[in-house]
Coordinates of C-alpha atoms and ligand atoms in Angstrom, one line a residue:
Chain A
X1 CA 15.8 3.4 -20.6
X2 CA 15.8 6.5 -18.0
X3 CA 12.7 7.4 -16.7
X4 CA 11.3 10.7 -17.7
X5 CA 9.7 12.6 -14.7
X6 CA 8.3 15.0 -18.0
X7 CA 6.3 11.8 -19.0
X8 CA 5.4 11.2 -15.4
X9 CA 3.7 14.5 -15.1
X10 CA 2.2 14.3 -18.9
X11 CA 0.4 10.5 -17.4
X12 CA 2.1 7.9 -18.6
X13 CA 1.6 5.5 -16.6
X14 CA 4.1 3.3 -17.9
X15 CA 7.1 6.2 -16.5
X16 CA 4.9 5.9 -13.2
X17 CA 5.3 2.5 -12.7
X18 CA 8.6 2.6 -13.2
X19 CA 9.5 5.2 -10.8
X20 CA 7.6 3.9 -8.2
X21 CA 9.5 0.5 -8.2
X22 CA 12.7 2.7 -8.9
X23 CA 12.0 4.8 -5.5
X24 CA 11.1 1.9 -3.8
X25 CA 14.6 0.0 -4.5
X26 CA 16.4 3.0 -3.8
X27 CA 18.1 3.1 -7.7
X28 CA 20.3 5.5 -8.2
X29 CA 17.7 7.6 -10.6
X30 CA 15.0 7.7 -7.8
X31 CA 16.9 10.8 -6.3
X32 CA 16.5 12.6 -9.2
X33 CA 12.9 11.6 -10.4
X34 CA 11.5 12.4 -6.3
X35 CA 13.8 16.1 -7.2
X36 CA 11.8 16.7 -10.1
X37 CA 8.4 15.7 -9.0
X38 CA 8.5 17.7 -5.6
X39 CA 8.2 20.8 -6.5
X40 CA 4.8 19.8 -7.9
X41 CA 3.6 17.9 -4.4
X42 CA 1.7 19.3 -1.7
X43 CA -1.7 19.3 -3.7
X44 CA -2.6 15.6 -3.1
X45 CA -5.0 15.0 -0.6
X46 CA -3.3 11.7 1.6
X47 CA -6.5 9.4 3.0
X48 CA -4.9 7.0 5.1
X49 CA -7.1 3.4 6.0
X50 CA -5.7 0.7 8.2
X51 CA -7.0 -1.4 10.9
X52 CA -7.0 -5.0 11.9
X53 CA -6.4 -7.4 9.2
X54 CA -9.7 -8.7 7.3
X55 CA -11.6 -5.5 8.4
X56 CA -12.9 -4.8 5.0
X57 CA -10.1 -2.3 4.2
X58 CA -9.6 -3.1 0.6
X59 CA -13.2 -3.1 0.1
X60 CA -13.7 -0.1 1.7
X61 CA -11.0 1.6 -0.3
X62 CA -12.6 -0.3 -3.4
X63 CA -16.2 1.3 -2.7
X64 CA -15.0 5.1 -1.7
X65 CA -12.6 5.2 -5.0
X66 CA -15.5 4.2 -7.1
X67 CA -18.0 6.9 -5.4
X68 CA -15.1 9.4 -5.8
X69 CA -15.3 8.9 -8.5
X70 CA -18.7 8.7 -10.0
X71 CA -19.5 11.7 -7.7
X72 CA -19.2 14.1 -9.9
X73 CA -18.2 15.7 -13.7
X74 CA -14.6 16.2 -13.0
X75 CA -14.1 13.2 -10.8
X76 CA -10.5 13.6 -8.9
X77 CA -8.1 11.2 -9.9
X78 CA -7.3 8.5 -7.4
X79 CA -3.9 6.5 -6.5
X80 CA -4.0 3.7 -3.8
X81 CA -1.1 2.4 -2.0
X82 CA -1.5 -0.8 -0.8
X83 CA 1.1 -2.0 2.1
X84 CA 0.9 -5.6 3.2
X85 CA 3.0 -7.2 5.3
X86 CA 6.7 -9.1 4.3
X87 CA 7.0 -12.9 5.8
X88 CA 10.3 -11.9 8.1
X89 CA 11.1 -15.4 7.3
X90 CA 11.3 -15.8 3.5
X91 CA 11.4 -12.1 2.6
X92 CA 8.5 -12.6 0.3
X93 CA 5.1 -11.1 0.6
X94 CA 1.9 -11.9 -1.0
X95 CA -0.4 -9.0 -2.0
X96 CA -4.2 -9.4 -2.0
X97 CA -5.7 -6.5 -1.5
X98 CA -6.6 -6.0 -5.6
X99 CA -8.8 -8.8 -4.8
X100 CA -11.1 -6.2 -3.6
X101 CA -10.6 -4.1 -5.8
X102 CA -12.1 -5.0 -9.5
X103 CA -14.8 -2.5 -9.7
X104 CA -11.8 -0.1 -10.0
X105 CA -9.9 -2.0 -13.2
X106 CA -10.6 -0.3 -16.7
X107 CA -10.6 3.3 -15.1
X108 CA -7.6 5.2 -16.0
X109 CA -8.5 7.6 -13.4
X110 CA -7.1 5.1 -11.0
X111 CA -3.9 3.6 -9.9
X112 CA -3.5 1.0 -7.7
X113 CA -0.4 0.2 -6.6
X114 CA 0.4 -3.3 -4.1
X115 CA 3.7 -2.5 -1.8
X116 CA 5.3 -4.9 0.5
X117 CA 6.6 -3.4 4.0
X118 CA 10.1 -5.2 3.4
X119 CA 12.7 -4.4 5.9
X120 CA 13.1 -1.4 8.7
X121 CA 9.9 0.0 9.8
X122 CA 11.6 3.9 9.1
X123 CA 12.6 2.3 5.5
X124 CA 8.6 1.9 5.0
X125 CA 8.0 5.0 6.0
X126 CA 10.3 6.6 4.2
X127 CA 9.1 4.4 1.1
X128 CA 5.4 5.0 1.9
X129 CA 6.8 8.7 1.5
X130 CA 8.2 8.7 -1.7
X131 CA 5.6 6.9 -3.1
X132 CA 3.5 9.5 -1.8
X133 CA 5.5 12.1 -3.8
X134 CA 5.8 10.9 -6.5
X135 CA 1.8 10.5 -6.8
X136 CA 1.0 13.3 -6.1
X137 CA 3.7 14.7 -8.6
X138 CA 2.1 13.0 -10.9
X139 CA -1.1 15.0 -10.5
X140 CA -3.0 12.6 -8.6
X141 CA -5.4 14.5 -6.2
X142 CA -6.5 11.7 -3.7
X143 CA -4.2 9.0 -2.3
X144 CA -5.3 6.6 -0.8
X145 CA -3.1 4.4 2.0
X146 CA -3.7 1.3 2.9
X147 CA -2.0 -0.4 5.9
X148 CA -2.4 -3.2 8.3
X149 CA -2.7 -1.6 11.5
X150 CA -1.4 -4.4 13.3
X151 CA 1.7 -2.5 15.1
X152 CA 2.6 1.1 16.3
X153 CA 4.7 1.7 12.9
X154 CA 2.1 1.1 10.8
X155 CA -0.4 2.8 12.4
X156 CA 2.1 5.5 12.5
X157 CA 2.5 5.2 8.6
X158 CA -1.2 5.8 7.9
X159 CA -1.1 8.6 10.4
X160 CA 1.4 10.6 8.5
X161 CA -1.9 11.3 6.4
X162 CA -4.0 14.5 6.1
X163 CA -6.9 12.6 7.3
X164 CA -6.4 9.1 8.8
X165 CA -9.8 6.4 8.7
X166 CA -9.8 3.4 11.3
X167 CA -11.3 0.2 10.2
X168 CA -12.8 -2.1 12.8
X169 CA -15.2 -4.7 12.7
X170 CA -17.5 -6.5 14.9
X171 CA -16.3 -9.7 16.5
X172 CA -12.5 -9.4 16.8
X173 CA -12.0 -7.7 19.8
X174 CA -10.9 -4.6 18.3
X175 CA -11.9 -2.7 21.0
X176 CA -9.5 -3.6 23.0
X177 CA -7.2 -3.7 20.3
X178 CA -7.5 -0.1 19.0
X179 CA -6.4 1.1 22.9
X180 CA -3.3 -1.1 22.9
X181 CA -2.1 0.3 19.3
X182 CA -2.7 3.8 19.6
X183 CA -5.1 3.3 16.9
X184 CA -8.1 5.5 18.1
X185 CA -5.9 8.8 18.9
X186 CA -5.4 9.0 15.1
X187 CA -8.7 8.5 13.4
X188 CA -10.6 11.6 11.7
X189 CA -13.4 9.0 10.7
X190 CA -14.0 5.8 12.2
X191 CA -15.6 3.3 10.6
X192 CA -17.6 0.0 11.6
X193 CA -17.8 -1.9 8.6
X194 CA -19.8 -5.1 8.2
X195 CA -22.5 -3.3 9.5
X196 CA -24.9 -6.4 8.4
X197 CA -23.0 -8.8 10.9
X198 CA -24.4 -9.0 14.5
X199 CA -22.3 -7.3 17.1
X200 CA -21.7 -4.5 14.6
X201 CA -24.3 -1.9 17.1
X202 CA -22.3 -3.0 20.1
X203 CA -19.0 -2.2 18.7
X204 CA -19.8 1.1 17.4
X205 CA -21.3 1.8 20.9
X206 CA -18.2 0.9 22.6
X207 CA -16.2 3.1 20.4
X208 CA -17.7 6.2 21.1
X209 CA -17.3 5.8 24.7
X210 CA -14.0 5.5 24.3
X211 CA -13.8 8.7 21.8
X212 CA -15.7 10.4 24.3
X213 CA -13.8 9.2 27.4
X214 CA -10.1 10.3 25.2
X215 CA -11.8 13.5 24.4
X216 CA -12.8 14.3 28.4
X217 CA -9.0 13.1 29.1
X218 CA -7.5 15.8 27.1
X219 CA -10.0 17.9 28.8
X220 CA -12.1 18.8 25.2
X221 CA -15.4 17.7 26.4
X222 CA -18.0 17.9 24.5
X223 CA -20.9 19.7 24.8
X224 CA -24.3 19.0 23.3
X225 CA -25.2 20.7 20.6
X226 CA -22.3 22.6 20.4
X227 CA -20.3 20.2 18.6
X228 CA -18.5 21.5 14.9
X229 CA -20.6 19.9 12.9
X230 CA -19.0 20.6 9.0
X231 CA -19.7 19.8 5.8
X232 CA -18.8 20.9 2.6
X233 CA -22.8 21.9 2.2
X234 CA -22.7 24.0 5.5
X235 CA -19.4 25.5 4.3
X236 CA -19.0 28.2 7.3
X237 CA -16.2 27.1 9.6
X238 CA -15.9 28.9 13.4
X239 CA -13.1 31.4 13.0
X240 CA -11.0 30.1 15.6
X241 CA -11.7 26.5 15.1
X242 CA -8.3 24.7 15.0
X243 CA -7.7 21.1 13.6
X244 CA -8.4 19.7 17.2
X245 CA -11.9 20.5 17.1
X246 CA -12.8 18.2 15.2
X247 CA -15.6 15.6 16.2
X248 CA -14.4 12.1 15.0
X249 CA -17.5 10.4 13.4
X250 CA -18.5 7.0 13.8
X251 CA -19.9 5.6 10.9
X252 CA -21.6 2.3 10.3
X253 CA -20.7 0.7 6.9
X254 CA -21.4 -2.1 5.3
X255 CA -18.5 -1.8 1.8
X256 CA -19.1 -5.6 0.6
X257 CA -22.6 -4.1 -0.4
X258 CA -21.5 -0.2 -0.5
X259 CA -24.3 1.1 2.4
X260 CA -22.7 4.0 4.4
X261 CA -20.2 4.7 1.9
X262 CA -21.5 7.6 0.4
X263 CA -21.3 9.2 4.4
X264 CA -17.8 8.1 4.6
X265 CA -17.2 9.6 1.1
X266 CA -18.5 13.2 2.6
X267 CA -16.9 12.9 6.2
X268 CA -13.6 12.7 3.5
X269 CA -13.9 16.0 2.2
X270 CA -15.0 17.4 5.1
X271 CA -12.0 16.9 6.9
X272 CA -10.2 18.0 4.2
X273 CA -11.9 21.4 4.0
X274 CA -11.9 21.1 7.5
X275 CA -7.8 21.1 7.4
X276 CA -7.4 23.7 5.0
X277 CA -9.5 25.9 6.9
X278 CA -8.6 25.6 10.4
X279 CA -4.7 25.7 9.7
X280 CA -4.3 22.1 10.4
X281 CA -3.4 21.3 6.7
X282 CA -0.3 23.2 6.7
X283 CA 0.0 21.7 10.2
X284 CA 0.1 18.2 8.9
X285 CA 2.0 18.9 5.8
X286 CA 4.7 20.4 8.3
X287 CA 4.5 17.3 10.4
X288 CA 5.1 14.8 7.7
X289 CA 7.6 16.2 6.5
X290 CA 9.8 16.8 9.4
X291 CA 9.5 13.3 10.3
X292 CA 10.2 12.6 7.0
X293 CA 13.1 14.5 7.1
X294 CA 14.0 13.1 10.4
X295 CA 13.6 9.4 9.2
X296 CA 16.0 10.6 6.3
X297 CA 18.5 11.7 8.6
X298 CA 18.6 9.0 11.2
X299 CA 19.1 6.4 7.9
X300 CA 21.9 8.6 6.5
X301 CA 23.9 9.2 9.9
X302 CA 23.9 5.2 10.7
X303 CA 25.2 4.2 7.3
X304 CA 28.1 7.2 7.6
X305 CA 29.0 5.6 11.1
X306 CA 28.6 2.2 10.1
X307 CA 31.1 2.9 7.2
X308 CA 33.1 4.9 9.4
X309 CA 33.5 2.8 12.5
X310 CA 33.6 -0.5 10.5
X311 CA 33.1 -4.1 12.5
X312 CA 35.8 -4.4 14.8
X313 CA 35.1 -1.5 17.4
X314 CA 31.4 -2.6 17.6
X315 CA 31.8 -6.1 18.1
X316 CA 34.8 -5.6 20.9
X317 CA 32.5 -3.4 22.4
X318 CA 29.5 -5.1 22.3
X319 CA 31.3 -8.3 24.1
X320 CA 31.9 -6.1 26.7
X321 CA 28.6 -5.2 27.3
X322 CA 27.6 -9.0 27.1
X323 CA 30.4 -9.6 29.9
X324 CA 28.8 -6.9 31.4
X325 CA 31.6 -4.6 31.7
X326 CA 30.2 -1.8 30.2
X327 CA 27.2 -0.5 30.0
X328 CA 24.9 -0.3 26.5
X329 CA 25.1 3.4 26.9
X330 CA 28.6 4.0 28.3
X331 CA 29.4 1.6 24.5
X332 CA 27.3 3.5 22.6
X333 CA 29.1 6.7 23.6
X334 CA 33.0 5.9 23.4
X335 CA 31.2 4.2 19.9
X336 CA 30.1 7.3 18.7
X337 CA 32.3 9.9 19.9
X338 CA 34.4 9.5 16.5
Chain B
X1 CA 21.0 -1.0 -0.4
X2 CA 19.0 -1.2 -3.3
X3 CA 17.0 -3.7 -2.3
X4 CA 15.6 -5.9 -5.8
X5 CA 12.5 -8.1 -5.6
X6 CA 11.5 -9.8 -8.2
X7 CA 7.6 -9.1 -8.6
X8 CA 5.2 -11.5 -9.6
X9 CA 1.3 -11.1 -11.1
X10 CA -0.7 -14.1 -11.0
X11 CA -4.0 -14.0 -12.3
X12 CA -6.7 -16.0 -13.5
X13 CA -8.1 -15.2 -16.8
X14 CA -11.2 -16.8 -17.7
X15 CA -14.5 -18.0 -16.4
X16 CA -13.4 -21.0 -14.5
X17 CA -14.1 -20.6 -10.6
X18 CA -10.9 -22.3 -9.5
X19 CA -8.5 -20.3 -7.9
X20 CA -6.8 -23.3 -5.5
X21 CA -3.8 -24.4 -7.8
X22 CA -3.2 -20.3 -8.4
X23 CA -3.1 -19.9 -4.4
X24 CA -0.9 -22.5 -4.3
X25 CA 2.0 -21.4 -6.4
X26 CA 1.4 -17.6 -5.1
X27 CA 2.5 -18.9 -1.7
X28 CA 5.1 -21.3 -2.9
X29 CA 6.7 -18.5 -5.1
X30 CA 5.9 -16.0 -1.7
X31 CA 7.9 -18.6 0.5
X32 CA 10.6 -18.4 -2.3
X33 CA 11.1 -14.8 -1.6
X34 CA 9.2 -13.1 -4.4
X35 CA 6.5 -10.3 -4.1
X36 CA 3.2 -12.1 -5.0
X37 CA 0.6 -9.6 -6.4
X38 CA -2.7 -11.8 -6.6
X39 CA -5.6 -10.5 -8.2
X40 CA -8.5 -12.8 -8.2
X41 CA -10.6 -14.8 -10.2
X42 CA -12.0 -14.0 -14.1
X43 CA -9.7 -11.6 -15.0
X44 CA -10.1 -9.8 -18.9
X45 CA -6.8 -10.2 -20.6
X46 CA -7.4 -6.0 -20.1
X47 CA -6.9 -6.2 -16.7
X48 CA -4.0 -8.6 -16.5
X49 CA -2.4 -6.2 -18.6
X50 CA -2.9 -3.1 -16.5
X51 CA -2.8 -4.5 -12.6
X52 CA 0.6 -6.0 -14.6
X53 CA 1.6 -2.1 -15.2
X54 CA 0.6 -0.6 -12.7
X55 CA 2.9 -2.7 -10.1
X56 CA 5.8 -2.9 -12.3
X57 CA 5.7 -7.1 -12.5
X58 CA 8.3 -8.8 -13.7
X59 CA 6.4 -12.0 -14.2
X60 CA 2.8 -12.7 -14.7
X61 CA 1.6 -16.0 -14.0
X62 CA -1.6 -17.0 -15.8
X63 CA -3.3 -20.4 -14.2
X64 CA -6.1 -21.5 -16.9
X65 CA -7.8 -24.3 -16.1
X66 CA -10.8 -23.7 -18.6
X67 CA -9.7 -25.0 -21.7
X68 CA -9.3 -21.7 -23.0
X69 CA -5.5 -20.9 -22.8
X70 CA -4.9 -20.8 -26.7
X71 CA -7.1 -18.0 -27.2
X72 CA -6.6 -16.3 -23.7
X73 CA -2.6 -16.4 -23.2
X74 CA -1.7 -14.4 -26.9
X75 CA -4.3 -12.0 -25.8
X76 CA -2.6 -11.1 -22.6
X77 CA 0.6 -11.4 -24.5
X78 CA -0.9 -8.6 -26.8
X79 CA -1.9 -6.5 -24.4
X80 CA 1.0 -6.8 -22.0
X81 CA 2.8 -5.6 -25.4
X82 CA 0.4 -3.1 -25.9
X83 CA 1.1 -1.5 -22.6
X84 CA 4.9 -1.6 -23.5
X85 CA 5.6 -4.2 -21.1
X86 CA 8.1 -6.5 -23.3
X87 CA 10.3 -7.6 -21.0
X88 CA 8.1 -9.3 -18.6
X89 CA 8.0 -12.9 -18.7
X90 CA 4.9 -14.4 -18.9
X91 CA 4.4 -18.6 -17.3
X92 CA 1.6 -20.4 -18.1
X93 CA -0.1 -23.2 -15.5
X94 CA -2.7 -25.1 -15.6
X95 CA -4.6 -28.0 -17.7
X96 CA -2.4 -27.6 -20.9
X97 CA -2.5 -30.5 -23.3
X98 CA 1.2 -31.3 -24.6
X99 CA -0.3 -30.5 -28.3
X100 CA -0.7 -27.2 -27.5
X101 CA 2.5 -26.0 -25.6
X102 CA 4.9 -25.3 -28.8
X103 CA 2.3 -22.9 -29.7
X104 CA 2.0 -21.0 -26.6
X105 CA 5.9 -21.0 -26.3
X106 CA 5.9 -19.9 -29.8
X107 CA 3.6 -17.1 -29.0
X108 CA 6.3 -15.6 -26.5
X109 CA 5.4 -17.4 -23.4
X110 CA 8.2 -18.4 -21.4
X111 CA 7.3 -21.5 -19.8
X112 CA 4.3 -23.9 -19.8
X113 CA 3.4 -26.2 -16.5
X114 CA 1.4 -29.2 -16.5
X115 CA -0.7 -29.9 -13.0
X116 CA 1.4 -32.0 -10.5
X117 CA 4.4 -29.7 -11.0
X118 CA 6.7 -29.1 -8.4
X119 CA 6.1 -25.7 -7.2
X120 CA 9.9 -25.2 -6.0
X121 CA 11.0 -25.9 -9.7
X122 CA 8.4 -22.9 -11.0
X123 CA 10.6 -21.2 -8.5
X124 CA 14.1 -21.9 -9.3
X125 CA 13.0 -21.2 -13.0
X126 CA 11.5 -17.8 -11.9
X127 CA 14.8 -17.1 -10.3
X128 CA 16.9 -18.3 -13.1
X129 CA 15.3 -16.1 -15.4
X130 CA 15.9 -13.3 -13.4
X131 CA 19.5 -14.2 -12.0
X132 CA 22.1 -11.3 -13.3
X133 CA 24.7 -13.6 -14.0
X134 CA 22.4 -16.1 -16.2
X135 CA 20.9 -12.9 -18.1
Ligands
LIG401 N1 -20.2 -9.4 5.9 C1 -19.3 -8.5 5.4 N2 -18.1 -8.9 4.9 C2 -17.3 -7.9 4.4 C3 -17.7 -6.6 4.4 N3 -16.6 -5.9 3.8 C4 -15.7 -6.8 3.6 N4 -16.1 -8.0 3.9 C5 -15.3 -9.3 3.7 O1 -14.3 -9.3 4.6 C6 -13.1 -10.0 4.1 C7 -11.9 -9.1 4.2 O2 -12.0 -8.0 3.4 P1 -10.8 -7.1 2.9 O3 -11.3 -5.9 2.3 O4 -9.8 -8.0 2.2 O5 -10.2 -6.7 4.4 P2 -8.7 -6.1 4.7 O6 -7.8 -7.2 5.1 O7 -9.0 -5.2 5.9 O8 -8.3 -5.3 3.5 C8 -13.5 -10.3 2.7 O9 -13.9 -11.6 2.6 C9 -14.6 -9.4 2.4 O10 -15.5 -9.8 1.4 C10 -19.0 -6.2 4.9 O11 -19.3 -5.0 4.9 N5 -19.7 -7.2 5.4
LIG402 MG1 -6.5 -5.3 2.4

C-alpha cells in the first residue's frame, strides 16, 4: 500500500510511521513523500539533547514533553527522535530510551520514535534530517532529538538544531569530557541533572568557568549586569542583539523527580524567541540545510564515481600506495580525474 | 542501499516485576542483527499497541511471566489490529503451560516459547519469518 503524504498531514499516524521507516531505508517512495511534506517544513521548532550516556537524557526529554505539554490550553504537539547507537559488530541496536518515557504513552499529542545510528555517520545525519522533515511536515511543532553525545558526529547531529541542550551529570568526568567533544561550544542550555546526587554543585561550578573562560576566548566577555537576560515574560529583545549574544544558562535539574524542569522548559522558548528575533533562526535554518545539502551531495558524487570507476582502477592504485609508490593524494587524483 | 532491518518491540505486559528473561532475548535478538525497541516493565496492551506503531515494528515480543497471557496476548492482538498493524507478527515468551499454546496460536500469535529456550532459535525463527525468499 503507498503511503499517502495527504494522510500524513491529516495525522494518521499510521502513514507517519510508515514514512519514517520508508525515509529511513531509503525506499524508493521516500523521495516523493520528503517532496510533498517540505513545502510544509520550516515551522517545527528542532530541541536537540545529547550528552554522555546515562545522563538522564530520556528522562529529561520524558519530563519537558510532559510539561510542554500540560503548560498550557493548546499544548504544541511533540515528536521525539530517539538515536542510539548500532553494535558495529552485529549490526543490531537495542533501543531503551522509551524506558524513560511512559508518562508520555496514551497522549496522541506525542510521537516517539527509537532510531538506530546504523552505518555512515553523514547517512545519520542525513536520516536524522529526513526524519526531521517529515515531522515537522506532519504538523508537529516541537521535535525533540535525542543523541548520545559520545563522538564529534553526534554531537554534530544534535547541533544541527535550533536550540541544542547538553546533559551532564555529576560523577563521570564530564567535564573533561564536554572539552574533548566539542560538546560545550554548542549548548544554548546546559543542564546538570541529578541534581540530588552529591558532586552535582561542583560540576555545575566547573561548567560555568569553562562557559565563561570560552566566552573571554572569543573575546564576548561578559559584563555584570549587562547580560541579555530574555524571557518570553520580559518579551523586549535589544535591537541589535544577534544569536551570539546569548548567555548559555546552567541549570540544575533533578528529571527522575521533575525539579528544575519547569526552568529548562522556559529557557526552551526563550531561545526560541530568542532565534526568531535576533535573525539567528533563519541563520540556523540556513545552516542546516546547506550541510544538509552538502551531506546529500558528497553521498551522491561517491556512488556516481564508485559506479563509474568500478573495482579495478581503485584497487591497482591503492596497492601502489601500500608499496608506497604513490602517494594517497597523487591516487586520489589520477582516480578522480575521470 | 536500502538498508532493511527487521524491527523488534518487546514489552512486558502485566504486573509481574521481572524483566531478566525479556533483557535477555532483546540482546540475543540485538546480537542477531535486529533493532530491539525495549520498553519496560507493566505495559497496558494500549501501549504495546501504540510504541508498536509509532516505530513501525515488525515483531512484538511479549514476555508474560504472570500467569496472565490468555487474557493479555488477544488483547494486544486486538489492539495491534485496531491500530491497523496486521502484518506484524506477534511471539509469545514466557511461563506458558502446554494446555494453553493452541489457543494463543489460534488467536493469531505466531509462535509460543517455553522458558529454557534457545534464544538463537527465537532468532532464526524471527528471520525466517521475515526472509524474502521463505515469504
Ligand atoms: N539520581 C538520579 N537519577 C536519575 C535522574 N535522572 C535520571 N536518572 C537515572 O539515570 C539513569 C539513566 O537515565 P536515562 O534517562 O536513561 O539516561 P540517558 O542514557 O542519558 O538517556 C536511569 O536509571 C535514570 O533513572 C536524576 O535526576 N537523579
Ligand atoms: Mg536515552
Amino acid at each position: 500500500m503507498p503511503i499517502s503524504p495527504q494522510a500524513i498531514r491529516k495525522g494518521d499516524r499510521l502513514s507517519l510511521a510508515k514514512a519514517l521507516t520508508a525515509v529511513e531505508n531509503g525506499n524508493p517512495e521516500s523521495r516523493s513523500i520528503l517532496a510533498a511534506l517540505f513545502p510544509f517544513t520550516g515551522n517545527a521548532h528542532l530541541v536537540g539533547v545529547t550528552g554522555a550516556p546515562g545522563t538522564g537524557k530520556s528522562t529529561l526529554v520524558n519530563q519537558l514533553a510532559k510539561t510542554f505539554r500540560q503548560a498550557s490550553e493548546t499544548p504544541p504537539k511533540i515528536a521525539i527522535i530517539a538515536v542510539d547507537p548500532t553494535s558495529p559488530f552485529t549490526g543490531g541496536a537495542l533501543l531503551g530510551d522509551r524506558i524513560r518515557m511512559g508518562d508520555l504513552a496514551g497522549d496522541k499529542g506525542i510521537f516517539i520514535r527509537s532510531m538506530a545510528s546504523r552505518g555512515a555517520l553523514g547517512g545519520l545525519a542525513h536520516a536524522t534530517a529526513s526524519f526531521a522533515t517529515v515531522l515537522d511536515g506532519a504538523g508537529f511543532d516541537l521535535i525533540f532529538i535525542e543523541t548520545v553525545g559520545a563522538g564529534q558526529a553526534e554531537v554534530k547531529i544534535a547541533g544541527l538544531a535550533h536550540t541544542v541542550i547538553v546533559v551532564e551529570a555529576p560523577g563521570l568526568g564530564d567535564e573533561i569530557q564536554a572539552i574533548k567533544a566539542g560538546i560545550l561550544e554548542i549548548a544554548d542550555i546546559l543542564v546538570v541533572n541529578k541534581a540530588d546526587r552529591p558532586g552535582a554543585e561542583n560540576t555545575a561550578r566547573a561548567l560555568k568557568a569553562m562557559l565563561e573562560m570560552s566566552l573571554v576566548k572569543n573575546g564576548n566577555i561578559p559584563t555584570a549586569g549587562k547580560h541579555l537576560r530574555l524571557s518570553s515574560s520580559e518579551g523586549a529583545v535589544s535591537e541589535q542583539a544577534s544569536h551570539q549574544n546569548w548567555e548559555t544558562p546552567v541549570q540544575m535539574v533533578t528529571a527522575s523527580e521533575g525539579s528544575g524542569v519547569d526552568a529548562v522548559v522556559n529557557q526552551i522558548t526563550s531561545h526560541r524567541d530568542f532565534l526568531k528575533q535576533s535573525g539567528g533562526w533563519q541563520e540556523k535554518e540556513n545552516h542546516r540545510l546547506q550541510a544538509d545539502l552538502k551531506a546529500l551531495i558528497q553521498d551522491l558524487l561517491l556512488h556516481r564515481w564508485e559506479q563509474q570507476i568500478g573495482n579495478g582502477p581503485f584497487t591497482e592504485a591503492l596497492e601502489k600506495v601500500i608499496n608506497r609508490e604513490l602517494t594517497p593524494l597523487d591516487a586520489a587524483e589520477s582516480l578522480t580525474n575521470l | 542501499m536500502s538498508d532493511r532491518k527487521i524491527r523488534v518491540l518487546i514489552a512486558k505486559p502485566g504486573l509481574d516485576g521481572h524483566d531478566r528473561g525479556a533483557k535477555v532475548i532483546a540482546r540475543a535478538l540485538r546480537d542477531a542483527g535486529m533493532e530491539i525497541i525495549y520498553t519496560g516493565l507493566r505495559q497496558t496492551p494500549d501501549m504495546i499497541a501504540e510504541a508498536a506503531l509509532q516505530e513501525d515494528v515488525d515483531v512484538v515480543g511479549l514476555s508474560i511471566l504472570s500467569g496472565a497471557h490468555n487474557a493479555l496476548v488477544p488483547a494486544v492482538i486486538y489492539k495491534l489490529h485496531e491500530n491497523g498493524l496486521d502484518d506484524v507478527k506477534v511471539f509469545v515468551g514466557g511461563i506458558i503451560p502446554e494446555a494453553d499454546i493452541p489457543g494463543l496460536l489460534d488467536k493469531g500469535v505466531y509462535a509460543v516459547y517455553g522458558p529454557g529456550t534457545n534464544t538463537q532459535e527465537v532468532a532464526e525463527d524471527i528471520h525466517q519469518a521475515f526472509n524474502p525468499q521463505n515469504g
